[in-house]
XYZ file of C-alpha atoms in Angstrom:
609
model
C -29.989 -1.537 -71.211
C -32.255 -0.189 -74.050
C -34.170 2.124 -71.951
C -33.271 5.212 -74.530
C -34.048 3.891 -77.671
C -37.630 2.390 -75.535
C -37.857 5.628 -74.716
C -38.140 6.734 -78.440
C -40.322 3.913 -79.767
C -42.870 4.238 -76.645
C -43.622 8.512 -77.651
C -43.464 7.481 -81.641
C -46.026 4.579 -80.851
C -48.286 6.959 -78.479
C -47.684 9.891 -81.293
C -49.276 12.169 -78.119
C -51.490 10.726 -76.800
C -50.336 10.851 -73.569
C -47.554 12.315 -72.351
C -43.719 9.912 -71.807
C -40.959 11.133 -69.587
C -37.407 9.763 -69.275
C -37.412 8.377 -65.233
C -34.892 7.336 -62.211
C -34.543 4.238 -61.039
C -37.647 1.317 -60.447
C -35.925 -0.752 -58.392
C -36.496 -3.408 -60.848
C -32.989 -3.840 -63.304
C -32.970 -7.030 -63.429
C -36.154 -7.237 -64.732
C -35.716 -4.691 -67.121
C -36.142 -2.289 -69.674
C -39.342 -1.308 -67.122
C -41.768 1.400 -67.725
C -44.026 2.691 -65.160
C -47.825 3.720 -66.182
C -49.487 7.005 -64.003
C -53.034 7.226 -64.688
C -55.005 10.229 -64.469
C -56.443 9.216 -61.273
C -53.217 9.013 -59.794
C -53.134 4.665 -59.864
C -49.846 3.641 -60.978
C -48.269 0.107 -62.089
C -44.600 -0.958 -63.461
C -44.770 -3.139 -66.368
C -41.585 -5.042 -66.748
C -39.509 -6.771 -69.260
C -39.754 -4.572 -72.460
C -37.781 -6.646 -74.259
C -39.553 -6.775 -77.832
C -42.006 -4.869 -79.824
C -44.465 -7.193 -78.993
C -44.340 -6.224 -75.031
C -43.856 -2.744 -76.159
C -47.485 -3.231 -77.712
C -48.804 -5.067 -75.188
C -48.191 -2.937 -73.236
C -49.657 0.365 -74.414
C -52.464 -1.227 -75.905
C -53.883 -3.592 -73.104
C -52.519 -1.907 -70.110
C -52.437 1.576 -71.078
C -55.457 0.753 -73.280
C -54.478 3.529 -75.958
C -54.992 3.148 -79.945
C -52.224 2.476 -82.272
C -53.060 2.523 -85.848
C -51.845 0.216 -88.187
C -49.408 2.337 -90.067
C -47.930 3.540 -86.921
C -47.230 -0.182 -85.797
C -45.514 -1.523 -88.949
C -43.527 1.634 -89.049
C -42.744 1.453 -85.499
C -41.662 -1.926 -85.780
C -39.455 -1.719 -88.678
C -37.630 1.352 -86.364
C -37.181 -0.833 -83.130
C -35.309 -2.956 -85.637
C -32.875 -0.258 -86.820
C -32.548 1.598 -83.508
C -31.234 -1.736 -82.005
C -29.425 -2.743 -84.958
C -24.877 -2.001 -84.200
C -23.610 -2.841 -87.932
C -23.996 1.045 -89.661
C -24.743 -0.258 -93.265
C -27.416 -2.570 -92.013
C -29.052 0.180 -90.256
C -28.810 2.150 -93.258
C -30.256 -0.407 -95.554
C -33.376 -0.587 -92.810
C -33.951 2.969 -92.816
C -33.888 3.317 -96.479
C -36.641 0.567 -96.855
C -38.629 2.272 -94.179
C -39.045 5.425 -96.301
C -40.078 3.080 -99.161
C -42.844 1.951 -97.362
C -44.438 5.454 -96.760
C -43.839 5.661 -100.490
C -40.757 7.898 -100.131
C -40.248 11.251 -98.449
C -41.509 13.325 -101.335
C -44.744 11.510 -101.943
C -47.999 13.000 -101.105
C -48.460 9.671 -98.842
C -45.671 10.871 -96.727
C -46.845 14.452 -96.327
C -50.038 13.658 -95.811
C -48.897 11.891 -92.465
C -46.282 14.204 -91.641
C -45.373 12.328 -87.467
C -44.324 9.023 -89.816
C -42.099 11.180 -92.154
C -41.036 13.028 -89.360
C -39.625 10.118 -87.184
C -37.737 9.336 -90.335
C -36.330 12.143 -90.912
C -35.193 12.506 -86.933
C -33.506 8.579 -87.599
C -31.599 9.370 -90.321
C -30.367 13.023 -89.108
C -29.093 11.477 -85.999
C -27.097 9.090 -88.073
C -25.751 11.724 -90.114
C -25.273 14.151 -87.646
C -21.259 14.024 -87.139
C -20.242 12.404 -90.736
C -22.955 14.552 -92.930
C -23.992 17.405 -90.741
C -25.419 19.115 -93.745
C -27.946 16.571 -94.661
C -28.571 16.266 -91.387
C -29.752 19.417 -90.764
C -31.440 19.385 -94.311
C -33.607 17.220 -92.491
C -34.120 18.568 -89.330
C -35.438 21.584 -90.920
C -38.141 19.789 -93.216
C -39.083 18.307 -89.729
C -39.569 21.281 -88.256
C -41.830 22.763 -91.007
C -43.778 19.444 -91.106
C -44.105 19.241 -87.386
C -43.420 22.256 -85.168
C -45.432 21.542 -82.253
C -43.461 18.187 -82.126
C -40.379 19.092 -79.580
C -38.276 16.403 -80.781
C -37.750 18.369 -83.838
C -36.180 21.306 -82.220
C -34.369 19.124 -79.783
C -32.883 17.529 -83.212
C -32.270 21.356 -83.903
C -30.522 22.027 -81.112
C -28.096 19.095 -81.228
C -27.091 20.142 -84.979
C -26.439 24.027 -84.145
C -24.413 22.825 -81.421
C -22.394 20.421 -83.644
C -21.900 23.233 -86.582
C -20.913 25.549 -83.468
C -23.609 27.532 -83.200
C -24.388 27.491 -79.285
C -26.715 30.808 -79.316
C -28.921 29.010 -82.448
C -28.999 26.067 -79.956
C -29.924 28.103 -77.198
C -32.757 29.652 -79.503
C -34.387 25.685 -80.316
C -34.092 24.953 -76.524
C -36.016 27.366 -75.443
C -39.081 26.755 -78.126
C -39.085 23.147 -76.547
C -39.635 24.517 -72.991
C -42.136 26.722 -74.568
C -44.257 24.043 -75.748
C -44.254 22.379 -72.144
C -44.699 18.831 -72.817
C -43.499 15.750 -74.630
C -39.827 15.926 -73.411
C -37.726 15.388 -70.315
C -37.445 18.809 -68.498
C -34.672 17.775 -66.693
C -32.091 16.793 -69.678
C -33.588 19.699 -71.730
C -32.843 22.200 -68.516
C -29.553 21.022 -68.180
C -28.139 20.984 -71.740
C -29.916 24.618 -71.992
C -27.715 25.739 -69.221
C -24.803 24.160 -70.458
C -24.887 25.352 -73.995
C -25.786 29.145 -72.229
C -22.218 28.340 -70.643
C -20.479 27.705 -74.270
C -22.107 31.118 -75.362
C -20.378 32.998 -72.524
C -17.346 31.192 -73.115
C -17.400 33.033 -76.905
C -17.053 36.611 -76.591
C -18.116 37.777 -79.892
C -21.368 35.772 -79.271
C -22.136 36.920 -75.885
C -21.861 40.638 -77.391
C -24.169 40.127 -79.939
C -26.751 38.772 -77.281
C -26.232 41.525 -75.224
C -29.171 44.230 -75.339
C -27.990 47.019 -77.130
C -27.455 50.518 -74.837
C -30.644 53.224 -74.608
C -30.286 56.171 -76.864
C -28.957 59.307 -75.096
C -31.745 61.006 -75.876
C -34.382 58.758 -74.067
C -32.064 58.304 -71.207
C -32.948 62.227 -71.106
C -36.414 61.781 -71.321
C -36.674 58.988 -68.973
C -34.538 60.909 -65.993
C -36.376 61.346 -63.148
C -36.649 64.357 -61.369
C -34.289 65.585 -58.623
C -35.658 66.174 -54.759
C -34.880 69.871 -55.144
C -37.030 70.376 -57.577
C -39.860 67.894 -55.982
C -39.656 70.433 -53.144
C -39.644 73.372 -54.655
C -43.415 72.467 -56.124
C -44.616 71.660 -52.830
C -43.256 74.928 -51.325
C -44.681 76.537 -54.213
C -48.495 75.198 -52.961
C -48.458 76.475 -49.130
C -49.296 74.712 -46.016
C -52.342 73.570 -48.112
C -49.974 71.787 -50.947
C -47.906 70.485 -48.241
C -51.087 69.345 -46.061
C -52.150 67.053 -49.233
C -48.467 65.459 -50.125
C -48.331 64.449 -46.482
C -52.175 63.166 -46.633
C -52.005 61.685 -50.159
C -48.221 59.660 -48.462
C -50.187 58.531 -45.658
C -52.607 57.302 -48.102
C -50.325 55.184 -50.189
C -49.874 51.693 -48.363
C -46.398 49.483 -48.464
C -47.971 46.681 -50.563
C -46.703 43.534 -48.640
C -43.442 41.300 -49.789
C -45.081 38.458 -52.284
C -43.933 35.005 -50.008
C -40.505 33.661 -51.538
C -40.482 31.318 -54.323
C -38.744 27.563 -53.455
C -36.654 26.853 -56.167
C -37.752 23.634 -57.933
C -35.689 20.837 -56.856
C -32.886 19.559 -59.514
C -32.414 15.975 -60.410
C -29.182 16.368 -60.282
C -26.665 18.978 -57.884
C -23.220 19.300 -59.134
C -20.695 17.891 -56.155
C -16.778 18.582 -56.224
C -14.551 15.476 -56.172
C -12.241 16.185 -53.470
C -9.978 13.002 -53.994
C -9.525 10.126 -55.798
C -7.321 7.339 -54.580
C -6.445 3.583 -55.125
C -8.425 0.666 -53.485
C -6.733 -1.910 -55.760
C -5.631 -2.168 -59.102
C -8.769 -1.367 -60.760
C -11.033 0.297 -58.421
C -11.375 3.782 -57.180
C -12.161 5.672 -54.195
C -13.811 8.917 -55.023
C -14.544 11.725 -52.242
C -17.089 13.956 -53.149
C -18.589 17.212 -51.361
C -21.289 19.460 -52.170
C -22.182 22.666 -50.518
C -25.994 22.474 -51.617
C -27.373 22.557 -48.090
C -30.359 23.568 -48.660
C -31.286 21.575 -51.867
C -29.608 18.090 -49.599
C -31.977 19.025 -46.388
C -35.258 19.339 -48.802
C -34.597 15.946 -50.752
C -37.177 13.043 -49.129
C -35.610 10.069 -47.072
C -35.815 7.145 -49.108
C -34.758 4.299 -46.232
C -31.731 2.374 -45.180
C -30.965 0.839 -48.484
C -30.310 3.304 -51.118
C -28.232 4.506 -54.086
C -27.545 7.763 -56.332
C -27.583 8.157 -60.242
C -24.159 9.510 -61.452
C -24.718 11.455 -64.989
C -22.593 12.439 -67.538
C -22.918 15.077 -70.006
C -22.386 13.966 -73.915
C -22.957 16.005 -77.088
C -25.755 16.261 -79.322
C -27.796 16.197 -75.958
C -26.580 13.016 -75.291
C -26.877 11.513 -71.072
C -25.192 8.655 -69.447
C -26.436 7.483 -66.290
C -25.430 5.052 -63.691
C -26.519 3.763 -60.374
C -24.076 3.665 -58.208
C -25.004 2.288 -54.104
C -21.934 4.811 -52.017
C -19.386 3.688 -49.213
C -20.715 6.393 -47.032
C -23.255 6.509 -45.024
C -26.970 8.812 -45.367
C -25.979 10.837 -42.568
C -22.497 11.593 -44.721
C -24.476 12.689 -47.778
C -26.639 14.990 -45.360
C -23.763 16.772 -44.331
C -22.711 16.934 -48.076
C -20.196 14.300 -48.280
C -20.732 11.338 -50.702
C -17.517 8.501 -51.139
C -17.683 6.169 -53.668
C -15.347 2.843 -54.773
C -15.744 2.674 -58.703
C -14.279 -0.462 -60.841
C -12.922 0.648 -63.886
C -13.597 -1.162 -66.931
C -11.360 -0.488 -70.196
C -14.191 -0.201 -72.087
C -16.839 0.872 -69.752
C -18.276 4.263 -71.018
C -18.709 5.878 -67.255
C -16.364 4.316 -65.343
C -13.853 5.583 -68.218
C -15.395 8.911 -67.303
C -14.999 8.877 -63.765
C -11.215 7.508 -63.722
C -10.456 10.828 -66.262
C -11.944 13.089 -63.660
C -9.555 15.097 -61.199
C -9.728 16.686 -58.170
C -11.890 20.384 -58.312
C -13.982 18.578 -61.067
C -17.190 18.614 -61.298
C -20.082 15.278 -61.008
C -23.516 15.874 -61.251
C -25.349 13.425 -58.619
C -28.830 12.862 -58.016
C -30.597 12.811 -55.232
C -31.040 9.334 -53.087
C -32.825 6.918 -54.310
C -34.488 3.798 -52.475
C -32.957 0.522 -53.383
C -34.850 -2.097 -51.286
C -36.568 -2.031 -47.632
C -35.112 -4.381 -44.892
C -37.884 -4.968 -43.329
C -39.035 -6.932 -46.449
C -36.558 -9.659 -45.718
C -36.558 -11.426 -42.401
C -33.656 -13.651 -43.475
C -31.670 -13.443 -46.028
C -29.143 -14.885 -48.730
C -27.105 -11.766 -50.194
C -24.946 -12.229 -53.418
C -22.273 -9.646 -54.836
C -19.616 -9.652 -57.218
C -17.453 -6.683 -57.840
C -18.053 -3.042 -57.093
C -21.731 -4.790 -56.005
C -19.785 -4.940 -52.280
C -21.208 -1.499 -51.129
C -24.762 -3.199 -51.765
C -23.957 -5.725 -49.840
C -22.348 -3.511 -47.182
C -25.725 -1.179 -46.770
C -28.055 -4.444 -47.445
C -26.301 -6.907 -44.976
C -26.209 -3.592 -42.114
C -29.768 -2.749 -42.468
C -31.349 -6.280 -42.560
C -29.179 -7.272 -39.522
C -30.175 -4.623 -37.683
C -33.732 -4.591 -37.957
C -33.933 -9.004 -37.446
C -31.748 -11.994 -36.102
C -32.977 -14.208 -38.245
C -30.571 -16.401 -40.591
C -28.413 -14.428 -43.029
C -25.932 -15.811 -45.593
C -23.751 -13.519 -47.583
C -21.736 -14.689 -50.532
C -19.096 -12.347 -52.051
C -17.724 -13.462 -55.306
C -14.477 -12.080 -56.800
C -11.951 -13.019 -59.434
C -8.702 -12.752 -57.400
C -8.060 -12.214 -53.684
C -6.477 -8.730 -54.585
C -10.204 -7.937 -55.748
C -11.473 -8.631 -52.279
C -12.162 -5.290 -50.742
C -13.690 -4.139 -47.365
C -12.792 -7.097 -45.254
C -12.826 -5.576 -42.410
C -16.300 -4.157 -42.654
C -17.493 -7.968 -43.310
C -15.297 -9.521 -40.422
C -17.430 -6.607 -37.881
C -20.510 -8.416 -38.876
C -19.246 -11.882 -38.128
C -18.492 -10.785 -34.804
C -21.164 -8.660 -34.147
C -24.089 -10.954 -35.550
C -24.248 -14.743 -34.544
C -26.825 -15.616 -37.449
C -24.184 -14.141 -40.170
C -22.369 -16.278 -42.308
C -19.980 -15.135 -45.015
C -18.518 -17.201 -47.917
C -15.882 -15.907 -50.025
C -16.009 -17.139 -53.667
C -12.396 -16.368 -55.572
C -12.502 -17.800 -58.929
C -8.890 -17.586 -59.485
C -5.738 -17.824 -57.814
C -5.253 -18.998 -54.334
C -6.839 -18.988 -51.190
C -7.018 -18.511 -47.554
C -6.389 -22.333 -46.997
C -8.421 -22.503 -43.607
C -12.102 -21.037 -42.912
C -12.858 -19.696 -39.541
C -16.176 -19.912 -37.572
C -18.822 -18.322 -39.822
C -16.587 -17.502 -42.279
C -15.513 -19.563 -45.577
C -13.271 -19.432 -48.303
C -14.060 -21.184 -51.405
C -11.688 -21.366 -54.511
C -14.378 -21.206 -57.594
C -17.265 -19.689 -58.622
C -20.474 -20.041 -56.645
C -21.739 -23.678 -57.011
C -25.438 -25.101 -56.160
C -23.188 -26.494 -52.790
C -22.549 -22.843 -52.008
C -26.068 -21.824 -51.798
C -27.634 -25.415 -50.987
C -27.077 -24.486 -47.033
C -29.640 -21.938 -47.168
C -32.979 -22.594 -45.938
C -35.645 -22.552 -48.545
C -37.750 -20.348 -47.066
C -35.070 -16.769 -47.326
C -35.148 -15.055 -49.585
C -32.220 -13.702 -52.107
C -30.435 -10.441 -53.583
C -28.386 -10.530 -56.230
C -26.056 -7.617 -57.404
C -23.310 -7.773 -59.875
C -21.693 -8.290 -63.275
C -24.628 -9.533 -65.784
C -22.693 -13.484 -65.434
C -22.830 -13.883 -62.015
C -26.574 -12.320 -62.237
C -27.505 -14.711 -64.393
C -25.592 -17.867 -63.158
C -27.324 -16.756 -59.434
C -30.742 -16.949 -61.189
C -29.585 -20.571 -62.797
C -28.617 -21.579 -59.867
C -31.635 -20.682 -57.853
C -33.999 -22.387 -59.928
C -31.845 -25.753 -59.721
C -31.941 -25.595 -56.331
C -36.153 -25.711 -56.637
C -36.080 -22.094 -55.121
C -38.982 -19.540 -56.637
C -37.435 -17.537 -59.112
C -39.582 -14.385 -57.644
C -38.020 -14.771 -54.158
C -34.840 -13.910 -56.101
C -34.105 -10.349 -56.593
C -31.999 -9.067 -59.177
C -30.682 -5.398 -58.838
C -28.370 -5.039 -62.221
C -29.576 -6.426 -65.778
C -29.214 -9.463 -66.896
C -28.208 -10.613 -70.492
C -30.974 -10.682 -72.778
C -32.611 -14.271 -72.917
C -30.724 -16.245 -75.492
C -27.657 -13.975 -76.249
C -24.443 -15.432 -75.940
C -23.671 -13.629 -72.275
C -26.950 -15.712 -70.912
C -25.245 -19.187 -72.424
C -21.943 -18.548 -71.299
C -22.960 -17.585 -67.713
C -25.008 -20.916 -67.362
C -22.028 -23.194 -68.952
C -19.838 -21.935 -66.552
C -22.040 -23.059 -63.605
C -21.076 -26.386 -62.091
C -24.053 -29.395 -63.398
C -26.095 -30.538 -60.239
C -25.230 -32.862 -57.800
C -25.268 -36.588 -58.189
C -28.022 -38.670 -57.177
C -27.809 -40.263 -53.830
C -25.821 -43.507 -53.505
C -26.823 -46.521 -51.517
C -26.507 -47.168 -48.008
C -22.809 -48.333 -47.772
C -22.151 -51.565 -45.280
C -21.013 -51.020 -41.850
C -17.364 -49.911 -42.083
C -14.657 -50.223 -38.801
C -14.438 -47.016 -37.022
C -11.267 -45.921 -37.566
C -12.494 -45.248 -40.811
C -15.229 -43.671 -39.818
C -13.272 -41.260 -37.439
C -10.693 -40.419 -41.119
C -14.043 -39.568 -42.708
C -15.544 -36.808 -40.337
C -11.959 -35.525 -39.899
C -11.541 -34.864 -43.328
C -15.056 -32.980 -43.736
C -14.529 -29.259 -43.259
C -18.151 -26.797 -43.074
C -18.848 -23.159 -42.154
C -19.005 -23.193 -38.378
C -22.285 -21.938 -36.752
C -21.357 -19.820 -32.893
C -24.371 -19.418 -30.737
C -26.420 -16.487 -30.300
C -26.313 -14.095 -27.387
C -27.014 -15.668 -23.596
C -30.747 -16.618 -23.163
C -31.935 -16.056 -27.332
C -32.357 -18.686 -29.620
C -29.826 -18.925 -31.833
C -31.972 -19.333 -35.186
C -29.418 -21.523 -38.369
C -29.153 -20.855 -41.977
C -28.667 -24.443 -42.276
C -31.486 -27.265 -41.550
C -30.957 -29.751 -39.531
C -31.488 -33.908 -40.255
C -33.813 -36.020 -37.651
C -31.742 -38.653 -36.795
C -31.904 -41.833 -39.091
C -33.766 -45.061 -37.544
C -33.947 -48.771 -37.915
C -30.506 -48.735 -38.015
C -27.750 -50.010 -35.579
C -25.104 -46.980 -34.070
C -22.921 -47.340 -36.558
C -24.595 -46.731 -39.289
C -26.753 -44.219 -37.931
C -23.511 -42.177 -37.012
C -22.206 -42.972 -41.099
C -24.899 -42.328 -42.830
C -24.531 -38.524 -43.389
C -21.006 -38.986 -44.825
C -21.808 -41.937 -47.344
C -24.413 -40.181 -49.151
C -22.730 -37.788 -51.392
C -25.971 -35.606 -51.762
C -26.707 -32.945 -49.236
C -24.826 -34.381 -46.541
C -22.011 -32.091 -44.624
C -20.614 -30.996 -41.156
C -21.629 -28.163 -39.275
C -19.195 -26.910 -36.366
C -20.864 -25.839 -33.725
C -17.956 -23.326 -31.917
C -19.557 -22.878 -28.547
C -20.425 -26.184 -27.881
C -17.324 -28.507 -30.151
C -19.519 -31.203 -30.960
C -20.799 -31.760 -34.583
C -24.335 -31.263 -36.403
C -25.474 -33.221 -39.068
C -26.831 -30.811 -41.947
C -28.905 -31.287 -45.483
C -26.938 -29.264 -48.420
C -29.177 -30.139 -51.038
């Protein structure tokens, strides 16, 4: 969230000094808007959370280390401000005060630092571009005269001939960008250039006028060549000595060799065809998509177990959505050029509205792989998901399993049981891998009403006693809607965890905002302290108590292997008679719970806390 209008402030504030590119993913959402730095010498570093001008700054002037004057910086800041500001007349009343303080757009001031007047312009075309489209280009074009070795003003050229309906004029601006090679994102310019080329086709009477206009008969004439007849007639003409030197002077010309082909420079993004779309539930898709791009699929780079693709969207005016989307399928499934992926529409979600329009024989641009995380990073692991986030959880809890044994807890959190999806995939694991535990969190409805073995059902949302059983020392992934992001991170650090051994792959609300208070109101307040040591109670009592206590079960690992727990184990209370050393766990409400052991049938004490 905010990485386009970033994107504008960042080349404003650098005004060309170096060069800023639109990028894929960093692997770093939750920690987001990020930006990543390339020096000249090839070093590179991600600086994270550019949340505010002031990191913006910091940013470019420590770690980057380039100069921003003055002017540029109070300018700058006033258009974060409007760029980020939703009510229209606000942002109106900021932009008009912004001229003001260049001294207005006719003063000498203002010309005589033409970038500043420029960036207004640019600001206040784009938010006339559909409801004034003559102003807007009013200003476009004084851009362009200011500033014509600035590509943003022909890009802002381009996206006004294409609303008036003018796709060649378009066509013309696009290309002047390429031209000047630098200070734009190839990519988006490339592929609106070759989609506005497709609108120009699509109108006859402007693909005629393009056309190159037929060679006069006469220079047709002049330009035939001559016929072989004639060629060996003049030879004849010669004698054997004529003919001696056209055979000498042939054997004398040399077949210059082939030049070595030219690779074609790899897209961002192939188009694939959606082949179906069907129903996983009431709100979530299953989208089959194939692509018959061999040759562009076998040159893209592996990027590792865990791994996701960019979907994109085409707007107007230039305009790109992207989204990161982790598929069903499998790597081997996109090699062969089939891609399936399980979408959650949201009624007001801008590209999942997109995707639930498209039908099958459309068209989806897709990028290539991307890496999401490596699972050799994580020995052990606690994985949370919520949502469509299950196909991260899917690929994350496959490859980390695969590559250790060591303790793995996976939480899946869902509003309503019909919102569970994959089950089957999850119940493989549970039989396949003896250190896998699974806990279902369904915050409405009803639920299973018994858990089996490793597996749980919990009616709520996840709770400090949900990831309390997890050893301190794993690690966690989080992946999901921003509330459950932000309730996991909440959560985490009330449980004493590091908030760095927490990773968070989607965004999370901006510190403060309404989203971040909400998410932490709704998770439950922290356990009570412990209680006091309870008297020795009769044991018939005591039996009532541990029958009524029901825990995730814990099977054993395979014959002759440790079989490494999730959950940590108490040393045995002493000074105390056998009683209450067998009580104890069960009076003190704290961290105290029942592990099922299913190999063995006897019980294990074990902390929650």
């Amino acid at each position: 969230a905010g990485a386009a209008p970033l994107l504008k402030d960042i080349e404003e504030l650098v005004n060309g000094q170096c060069n800023v590119e639109d990028w894929g993913c960093l692997g770093r959402c939750g920690l987001g808007p990020n930006a990543e730095l390339v020096q000249n010498n090839g070093q590179t570093s991600i600086v994270e959370d550019l949340t505010s001008f002031k990191n913006a700054m910091a940013m470019l002037t420590e770690e980057a280390e380039l100069e921003v004057p003055g002017k540029v910086r109070k300018l700058s800041k006033q258009k974060w401000k409007i760029r980020r500001e939703e009510d229209t007349a606000k942002r109106a009343e900021q932009l008009e005060k912004a001229f003001e303080s260049i001294g207005g757009e006719d003063n000498a001031k203002a010309a005589a630092e033409p970038m500043l007047l420029c960036s207004l312009l640019l600001l206040r075309a784009k938010e006339n571009l559909k409801s004034k489209p003559a102003e807007a280009l009013k200003d476009i074009e004084k851009a362009v005269k200011l500033a014509p070795a600035w590509p943003q003003t022909h890009l802002a050229l381009a996206q006004i001939c294409e609303v008036q309906g003018r796709p060649a004029d378009a066509v013309v601006a696009l290309k002047t960008v390429l031209d000047i090679g630098k200070g734009f994102n190839v990519g988006t310019t490339k592929r609106l250039l070759t989609r506005l080329e497709r609108k120009v086709k699509e109108q006859p009477q402007v693909a005629d006028a393009l056309a190159p206009a037929p060679e006069p008969a006469a220079k047709k004439a002049a330009a035939k060549p001559r016929s072989k007849s004639m060629g060996k007639k003049k030879a004849s003409e010669g004698g054997t000595d004529g003919q001696a030197k056209a055979e000498g002077a042939k054997a004398e010309i040399a077949t210059p060799p082939l030049p070595p082909p030219v690779e074609e420079e790899l897209p961002e993004f192939l188009e694939w065809n959606l082949e179906s779309v069907s129903m996983l539930n009431h709100d979530c898709l299953r989208m089959v998509l194939t692509s018959e791009q061999q040759s562009f699929r076998d040159r893209q780079p592996d990027v590792g177990e865990i791994w996701h693709v960019d979907l994109l969207k085409e707007g107007e005016m230039g305009d790109e959505l992207k989204r990161a989307y982790t598929p069903a399928s499998t790597k081997s499934d996109y090699k062969e050029g089939n891609l399936v992926l399980m979408v959650k529409v949201y009624q007001t979600g801008k590209m999942t509205s997109y995707l639930s329009s498209l039908r099958p024989g459309n068209n989806l641009f897709v990028s290539a792989p991307h890496p999401t995380l490596n699972p050799r990073d994580y020995p052990g692991l606690v994985m949370i998901a919520g949502g469509s986030a299950v196909t991260v959880a899917i690929q994350m809890c496959k490859a980390v399993l695969m590559h250790h044994l060591m303790a793995f807890l996976c939480i899946l959190c869902n509003k309503t049981m019909p919102d569970v999806l994959y089950v089957d995939e999850f119940d493989k694991m549970v039989r396949d891998f003896p250190t896998f535990h699974l806990t279902h969190c369904v915050s409405s409805g009803p639920v299973p009403a018994s858990s089996v073995g490793r597996q749980r059902w919990h009616g709520g949302r996840i709770s400090a006693e949900i990831l309390a059983p997890a050893d301190a020392s794993l690690k966690a992934v989080v992946s999901g809607p921003m509330g459950l992001c932000q309730a996991s991170l909440v959560l985490w650090k009330r449980l004493g965890r590091a908030p760095e051994d927490l990773k968070v792959l989607d965004e999370l609300p901006p510190p403060g905002s309404t989203l971040a208070e909400e998410a932490a109101a709704k998770v439950a307040p922290p356990p009570p302290p412990p209680l006091p040591l309870a008297p020795p109670v009769a044991p018939a009592v005591v039996r009532q108590a541990v029958a009524q206590v029901v825990l995730p079960a814990q099977e054993s690992m395979r014959p002759g292997a440790k079989s490494p727990s999730a959950l940590k184990s108490v040393e045995e209370p002493t000074g105390l008679s056998f009683l209450q050393r067998f009580f104890t766990p069960f009076i003190v409400c704290r961290g105290r719970g029942l592990e099922e052991d299913d190999m063995e049938g006897t019980t294990v004490v074990s902390v929650v806390h």
